[in-house]
PDB file of C-alpha atoms in Angstrom:
ATOM      1  CA  MET A   1     -23.552 -10.576-248.742  1.00 48.00           C
ATOM      2  CA  ALA A   2     -19.895 -10.918-250.190  1.00 50.00           C
ATOM      3  CA  LYS A   3     -16.759 -11.774-248.279  1.00 53.00           C
ATOM      4  CA  GLU A   4     -14.154  -9.303-247.709  1.00 52.00           C
ATOM      5  CA  PRO A   5     -11.088 -10.353-248.561  1.00 51.00           C
ATOM      6  CA  GLU A   6      -9.312 -10.760-244.971  1.00 54.00           C
ATOM      7  CA  ASN A   7      -5.833  -8.948-247.307  1.00 52.00           C
ATOM      8  CA  LYS A   8      -8.026  -5.912-247.924  1.00 53.00           C
ATOM      9  CA  LYS A   9      -5.195  -3.938-245.287  1.00 52.00           C
ATOM     10  CA  ALA A  10      -2.573  -5.108-246.724  1.00 50.00           C
ATOM     11  CA  ALA A  11      -3.886  -4.725-249.824  1.00 50.00           C
ATOM     12  CA  GLU A  12      -4.788  -0.925-248.688  1.00 54.00           C
ATOM     13  CA  THR A  13      -0.867  -0.446-247.508  1.00 52.00           C
ATOM     14  CA  ALA A  14      -0.160  -2.037-250.601  1.00 52.00           C
ATOM     15  CA  GLU A  15      -1.873   0.662-252.493  1.00 55.00           C
ATOM     16  CA  GLN A  16      -0.623   4.197-250.130  1.00 57.00           C
ATOM     17  CA  PRO A  17       2.862   5.611-251.244  1.00 56.00           C
ATOM     18  CA  GLU A  18       5.408   4.959-248.857  1.00 60.00           C
ATOM     19  CA  GLN A  19       6.494   8.097-246.920  1.00 65.00           C
ATOM     20  CA  GLU A  20       9.855   8.848-247.521  1.00 69.00           C
ATOM     21  CA  THR A  21      12.234  10.184-244.722  1.00 71.00           C
ATOM     22  CA  PRO A  22      13.921  13.776-245.804  1.00 71.00           C
ATOM     23  CA  LYS A  23      17.536  12.759-245.623  1.00 75.00           C
ATOM     24  CA  ALA A  24      20.506  14.716-243.988  1.00 78.00           C
ATOM     25  CA  GLU A  25      22.160  17.020-246.403  1.00 84.00           C
ATOM     26  CA  THR A  26      25.003  17.269-246.373  1.00 86.00           C
ATOM     27  CA  VAL A  27      27.674  20.123-246.645  1.00 84.00           C
ATOM     28  CA  THR A  28      31.022  20.595-246.952  1.00 88.00           C
ATOM     29  CA  LEU A  29      32.787  23.404-245.788  1.00 85.00           C
ATOM     30  CA  THR A  30      36.008  25.092-245.679  1.00 91.00           C
ATOM     31  CA  GLU A  31      38.453  25.759-242.741  1.00 92.00           C
ATOM     32  CA  GLU A  32      37.548  29.184-242.574  1.00 93.00           C
ATOM     33  CA  GLU A  33      33.981  28.800-242.945  1.00 92.00           C
ATOM     34  CA  PHE A  34      34.018  26.080-240.538  1.00 92.00           C
ATOM     35  CA  ASN A  35      35.257  28.094-237.849  1.00 93.00           C
ATOM     36  CA  GLN A  36      33.280  31.178-238.569  1.00 94.00           C
ATOM     37  CA  VAL A  37      30.057  29.275-237.610  1.00 94.00           C
ATOM     38  CA  LYS A  38      31.675  27.332-234.551  1.00 94.00           C
ATOM     39  CA  GLU A  39      32.143  31.682-232.834  1.00 95.00           C
ATOM     40  CA  HIS A  40      28.447  32.417-233.804  1.00 96.00           C
ATOM     41  CA  ILE A  41      27.358  29.011-232.921  1.00 96.00           C
ATOM     42  CA  GLU A  42      29.593  30.161-229.144  1.00 96.00           C
ATOM     43  CA  LYS A  43      28.443  34.000-229.332  1.00 96.00           C
ATOM     44  CA  LEU A  44      25.233  32.266-229.446  1.00 96.00           C
ATOM     45  CA  GLU A  45      25.514  30.082-225.996  1.00 96.00           C
ATOM     46  CA  ALA A  46      27.245  33.750-224.129  1.00 96.00           C
ATOM     47  CA  GLU A  47      23.790  35.596-225.508  1.00 96.00           C
ATOM     48  CA  ARG A  48      21.703  32.329-224.452  1.00 96.00           C
ATOM     49  CA  ASP A  49      23.668  31.790-221.031  1.00 96.00           C
ATOM     50  CA  GLU A  50      23.898  35.961-220.735  1.00 96.00           C
ATOM     51  CA  MET A  51      19.698  35.868-220.719  1.00 96.00           C
ATOM     52  CA  LYS A  52      18.710  33.310-218.537  1.00 96.00           C
ATOM     53  CA  LEU A  53      21.279  34.341-216.110  1.00 96.00           C
ATOM     54  CA  LEU A  54      19.649  37.892-216.720  1.00 96.00           C
ATOM     55  CA  ALA A  55      15.650  36.511-216.405  1.00 96.00           C
ATOM     56  CA  GLN A  56      17.048  34.296-213.606  1.00 96.00           C
ATOM     57  CA  ARG A  57      18.417  38.085-211.868  1.00 96.00           C
ATOM     58  CA  VAL A  58      15.061  39.370-212.608  1.00 96.00           C
ATOM     59  CA  GLN A  59      13.066  36.914-211.207  1.00 96.00           C
ATOM     60  CA  ALA A  60      14.335  37.014-208.083  1.00 96.00           C
ATOM     61  CA  ASP A  61      14.057  40.570-207.387  1.00 95.00           C
ATOM     62  CA  PHE A  62      10.231  39.973-208.330  1.00 96.00           C
ATOM     63  CA  ASP A  63      10.476  37.668-205.869  1.00 95.00           C
ATOM     64  CA  ASN A  64      12.275  39.914-203.295  1.00 95.00           C
ATOM     65  CA  PHE A  65       9.828  42.865-204.047  1.00 95.00           C
ATOM     66  CA  ARG A  66       7.019  40.888-203.508  1.00 95.00           C
ATOM     67  CA  ARG A  67       7.903  40.104-200.416  1.00 94.00           C
ATOM     68  CA  ARG A  68       8.906  43.287-199.601  1.00 94.00           C
ATOM     69  CA  ASN A  69       5.820  44.744-200.605  1.00 94.00           C
ATOM     70  CA  ALA A  70       3.734  42.313-198.288  1.00 93.00           C
ATOM     71  CA  SER A  71       5.782  43.208-195.247  1.00 91.00           C
ATOM     72  CA  ILE A  72       5.450  46.662-195.955  1.00 94.00           C
ATOM     73  CA  HIS A  73       1.553  46.239-196.813  1.00 93.00           C
ATOM     74  CA  ALA A  74       1.638  44.222-193.025  1.00 90.00           C
ATOM     75  CA  ASP A  75       3.071  46.859-191.282  1.00 90.00           C
ATOM     76  CA  SER A  76       0.615  49.656-192.540  1.00 92.00           C
ATOM     77  CA  THR A  77      -2.008  47.689-191.654  1.00 90.00           C
ATOM     78  CA  ASP A  78      -0.744  46.942-187.797  1.00 89.00           C
ATOM     79  CA  GLU A  79      -0.193  50.895-187.865  1.00 91.00           C
ATOM     80  CA  GLY A  80      -3.212  52.120-189.252  1.00 91.00           C
ATOM     81  CA  ALA A  81      -5.319  49.577-186.733  1.00 90.00           C
ATOM     82  CA  ARG A  82      -2.654  51.175-183.687  1.00 92.00           C
ATOM     83  CA  ASN A  83      -4.095  54.833-185.041  1.00 93.00           C
ATOM     84  CA  VAL A  84      -6.974  54.013-185.275  1.00 92.00           C
ATOM     85  CA  ILE A  85      -6.992  52.753-181.737  1.00 93.00           C
ATOM     86  CA  LYS A  86      -5.246  55.671-180.386  1.00 93.00           C
ATOM     87  CA  GLU A  87      -7.752  57.714-181.573  1.00 93.00           C
ATOM     88  CA  LEU A  88     -10.347  56.039-179.500  1.00 93.00           C
ATOM     89  CA  LEU A  89      -8.548  55.910-176.457  1.00 93.00           C
ATOM     90  CA  PRO A  90     -10.120  59.311-174.995  1.00 93.00           C
ATOM     91  CA  VAL A  91     -13.317  57.366-175.638  1.00 92.00           C
ATOM     92  CA  LEU A  92     -12.770  54.958-174.231  1.00 92.00           C
ATOM     93  CA  ASP A  93     -11.992  57.072-171.135  1.00 91.00           C
ATOM     94  CA  ASN A  94     -14.683  58.910-170.777  1.00 90.00           C
ATOM     95  CA  PHE A  95     -16.516  55.528-171.209  1.00 89.00           C
ATOM     96  CA  ASP A  96     -15.152  54.110-167.561  1.00 88.00           C
ATOM     97  CA  ARG A  97     -15.316  57.856-166.601  1.00 87.00           C
ATOM     98  CA  ALA A  98     -18.946  57.380-167.232  1.00 86.00           C
ATOM     99  CA  LEU A  99     -19.404  54.088-165.934  1.00 87.00           C
ATOM    100  CA  GLY A 100     -17.172  55.032-162.547  1.00 84.00           C
ATOM    101  CA  ASN A 101     -19.866  57.549-162.164  1.00 83.00           C
ATOM    102  CA  SER A 102     -23.308  56.281-162.546  1.00 78.00           C
ATOM    103  CA  ALA A 103     -24.260  55.219-158.575  1.00 79.00           C
ATOM    104  CA  ALA A 104     -27.125  58.031-159.126  1.00 79.00           C
ATOM    105  CA  VAL A 105     -28.193  57.189-163.048  1.00 81.00           C
ATOM    106  CA  ASP A 106     -30.658  55.100-164.476  1.00 86.00           C
ATOM    107  CA  ALA A 107     -30.163  51.348-164.142  1.00 86.00           C
ATOM    108  CA  ALA A 108     -31.500  51.408-167.854  1.00 89.00           C
ATOM    109  CA  TRP A 109     -29.515  53.829-169.235  1.00 86.00           C
ATOM    110  CA  LEU A 110     -26.094  52.623-166.938  1.00 88.00           C
ATOM    111  CA  ALA A 111     -26.818  48.891-168.833  1.00 90.00           C
ATOM    112  CA  GLY A 112     -26.970  50.360-172.126  1.00 90.00           C
ATOM    113  CA  ILE A 113     -23.415  51.969-171.384  1.00 88.00           C
ATOM    114  CA  GLN A 114     -22.462  48.865-170.725  1.00 91.00           C
ATOM    115  CA  LEU A 115     -23.341  47.293-173.498  1.00 93.00           C
ATOM    116  CA  VAL A 116     -21.886  49.900-175.730  1.00 92.00           C
ATOM    117  CA  HIS A 117     -18.440  49.814-173.446  1.00 93.00           C
ATOM    118  CA  LYS A 118     -18.789  45.981-174.033  1.00 93.00           C
ATOM    119  CA  GLN A 119     -18.866  46.336-178.062  1.00 94.00           C
ATOM    120  CA  LEU A 120     -15.903  48.898-178.361  1.00 93.00           C
ATOM    121  CA  MET A 121     -13.417  46.586-175.951  1.00 93.00           C
ATOM    122  CA  GLU A 122     -15.104  43.863-178.325  1.00 94.00           C
ATOM    123  CA  THR A 123     -13.934  45.698-181.393  1.00 93.00           C
ATOM    124  CA  LEU A 124     -10.985  47.094-180.254  1.00 93.00           C
ATOM    125  CA  ALA A 125      -9.669  43.444-179.084  1.00 93.00           C
ATOM    126  CA  LYS A 126     -10.102  41.984-183.044  1.00 92.00           C
ATOM    127  CA  LEU A 127      -7.895  45.169-183.462  1.00 90.00           C
ATOM    128  CA  GLY A 128      -5.192  43.581-181.311  1.00 91.00           C
ATOM    129  CA  MET A 129      -6.081  45.577-178.035  1.00 93.00           C
ATOM    130  CA  GLU A 130      -4.423  44.755-174.913  1.00 93.00           C
ATOM    131  CA  GLU A 131      -5.121  46.530-172.140  1.00 93.00           C
ATOM    132  CA  ILE A 132      -1.229  47.057-170.393  1.00 93.00           C
ATOM    133  CA  ASP A 133      -1.625  44.973-166.536  1.00 91.00           C
ATOM    134  CA  ALA A 134      -1.097  47.779-164.268  1.00 89.00           C
ATOM    135  CA  SER A 135      -1.380  46.110-160.934  1.00 86.00           C
ATOM    136  CA  GLY A 136       1.666  44.909-158.709  1.00 84.00           C
ATOM    137  CA  LYS A 137       5.126  45.777-160.076  1.00 89.00           C
ATOM    138  CA  PHE A 138       6.192  49.190-161.683  1.00 90.00           C
ATOM    139  CA  ASP A 139       7.567  48.363-164.705  1.00 90.00           C
ATOM    140  CA  PRO A 140       9.087  51.665-166.602  1.00 89.00           C
ATOM    141  CA  GLU A 141       8.277  49.868-169.891  1.00 90.00           C
ATOM    142  CA  LEU A 142       5.078  50.298-169.621  1.00 92.00           C
ATOM    143  CA  HIS A 143       4.135  52.221-166.785  1.00 93.00           C
ATOM    144  CA  ASN A 144       4.333  56.168-166.440  1.00 92.00           C
ATOM    145  CA  ALA A 145       4.817  57.142-163.286  1.00 91.00           C
ATOM    146  CA  VAL A 146       3.928  60.407-162.500  1.00 92.00           C
ATOM    147  CA  VAL A 147       2.931  60.404-158.862  1.00 90.00           C
ATOM    148  CA  GLN A 148       5.526  58.641-156.020  1.00 90.00           C
ATOM    149  CA  ASP A 149       3.213  57.965-152.669  1.00 84.00           C
ATOM    150  CA  GLU A 150       4.514  57.518-149.300  1.00 84.00           C
ATOM    151  CA  THR A 151       2.998  54.707-147.797  1.00 80.00           C
ATOM    152  CA  GLU A 152       3.430  51.825-145.410  1.00 78.00           C
ATOM    153  CA  ASP A 153       0.880  49.970-146.666  1.00 80.00           C
ATOM    154  CA  ALA A 154       2.206  48.861-149.997  1.00 79.00           C
ATOM    155  CA  GLU A 155       6.137  47.998-150.763  1.00 85.00           C
ATOM    156  CA  SER A 156       8.228  50.384-152.253  1.00 85.00           C
ATOM    157  CA  GLY A 157       8.045  49.816-156.233  1.00 86.00           C
ATOM    158  CA  THR A 158       4.148  48.344-156.519  1.00 89.00           C
ATOM    159  CA  ILE A 159       1.766  50.364-158.230  1.00 90.00           C
ATOM    160  CA  THR A 160      -0.771  51.585-155.561  1.00 90.00           C
ATOM    161  CA  GLU A 161      -3.669  53.737-157.805  1.00 89.00           C
ATOM    162  CA  VAL A 162      -3.549  53.456-161.822  1.00 91.00           C
ATOM    163  CA  PHE A 163      -4.765  56.935-162.930  1.00 92.00           C
ATOM    164  CA  GLN A 164      -4.537  56.360-167.109  1.00 92.00           C
ATOM    165  CA  LYS A 165      -4.759  52.527-168.506  1.00 92.00           C
ATOM    166  CA  GLY A 166      -1.973  51.301-171.236  1.00 94.00           C
ATOM    167  CA  TYR A 167      -3.044  50.100-173.966  1.00 94.00           C
ATOM    168  CA  LYS A 168      -0.781  47.934-177.090  1.00 94.00           C
ATOM    169  CA  VAL A 169      -2.048  46.563-179.523  1.00 92.00           C
ATOM    170  CA  LYS A 170       0.258  44.129-180.612  1.00 87.00           C
ATOM    171  CA  ASN A 171       2.746  43.955-178.285  1.00 86.00           C
ATOM    172  CA  ARG A 172       3.592  47.600-179.418  1.00 91.00           C
ATOM    173  CA  ILE A 173       2.502  50.400-176.858  1.00 93.00           C
ATOM    174  CA  ILE A 174       0.050  52.652-178.064  1.00 93.00           C
ATOM    175  CA  ARG A 175       0.199  54.223-174.576  1.00 93.00           C
ATOM    176  CA  HIS A 176       1.498  53.735-171.429  1.00 94.00           C
ATOM    177  CA  SER A 177      -0.198  53.339-168.023  1.00 93.00           C
ATOM    178  CA  MET A 178      -0.261  56.114-165.451  1.00 93.00           C
ATOM    179  CA  VAL A 179       0.000  54.966-162.410  1.00 93.00           C
ATOM    180  CA  LYS A 180       1.096  56.109-158.806  1.00 91.00           C
ATOM    181  CA  VAL A 181       3.769  54.685-157.194  1.00 92.00           C
ATOM    182  CA  ALA A 182       4.441  54.041-154.017  1.00 89.00           C
ATOM    183  CA  LYS A 183       8.204  55.325-152.573  1.00 84.00           C
TER     184      LYS A 183
END
């Protein structure tokens, strides 16, 4: 086996032509031509700055649009849930009436009705529905007083009976509690 010369790399490099670096081209302009080129460059820079500002405005407008749409979507979804719950409240009232008058019914039937009622309440709670507390003092923002009761058993302004339960969804009242208040 023949030994390759140690200078092989040097020989290969020497055989390759040297790459020429491009030389800068020198152009001589008159003062008028120079001023025209300068004005053109300034115009292009101004146009670039204007386009940059326009792009920033469009980006800001799009970000605002995206935030506004997200907010509108969330509000619409919540409003839809409130409307569905509002439509289901008479069904819930009928379940409460059926359970309140269940003394003379079959125990198995009553257990089934209680399970369906519980499932409906759990589903509505997942949608954000809460029952308005109708015990204690009357609050005109939460309760609707339909009858005043002259009784000595309760302090004036205390709720003595609930005729219809009230509900709220995500802190918005969808139905006030209909109550009897002590005079």
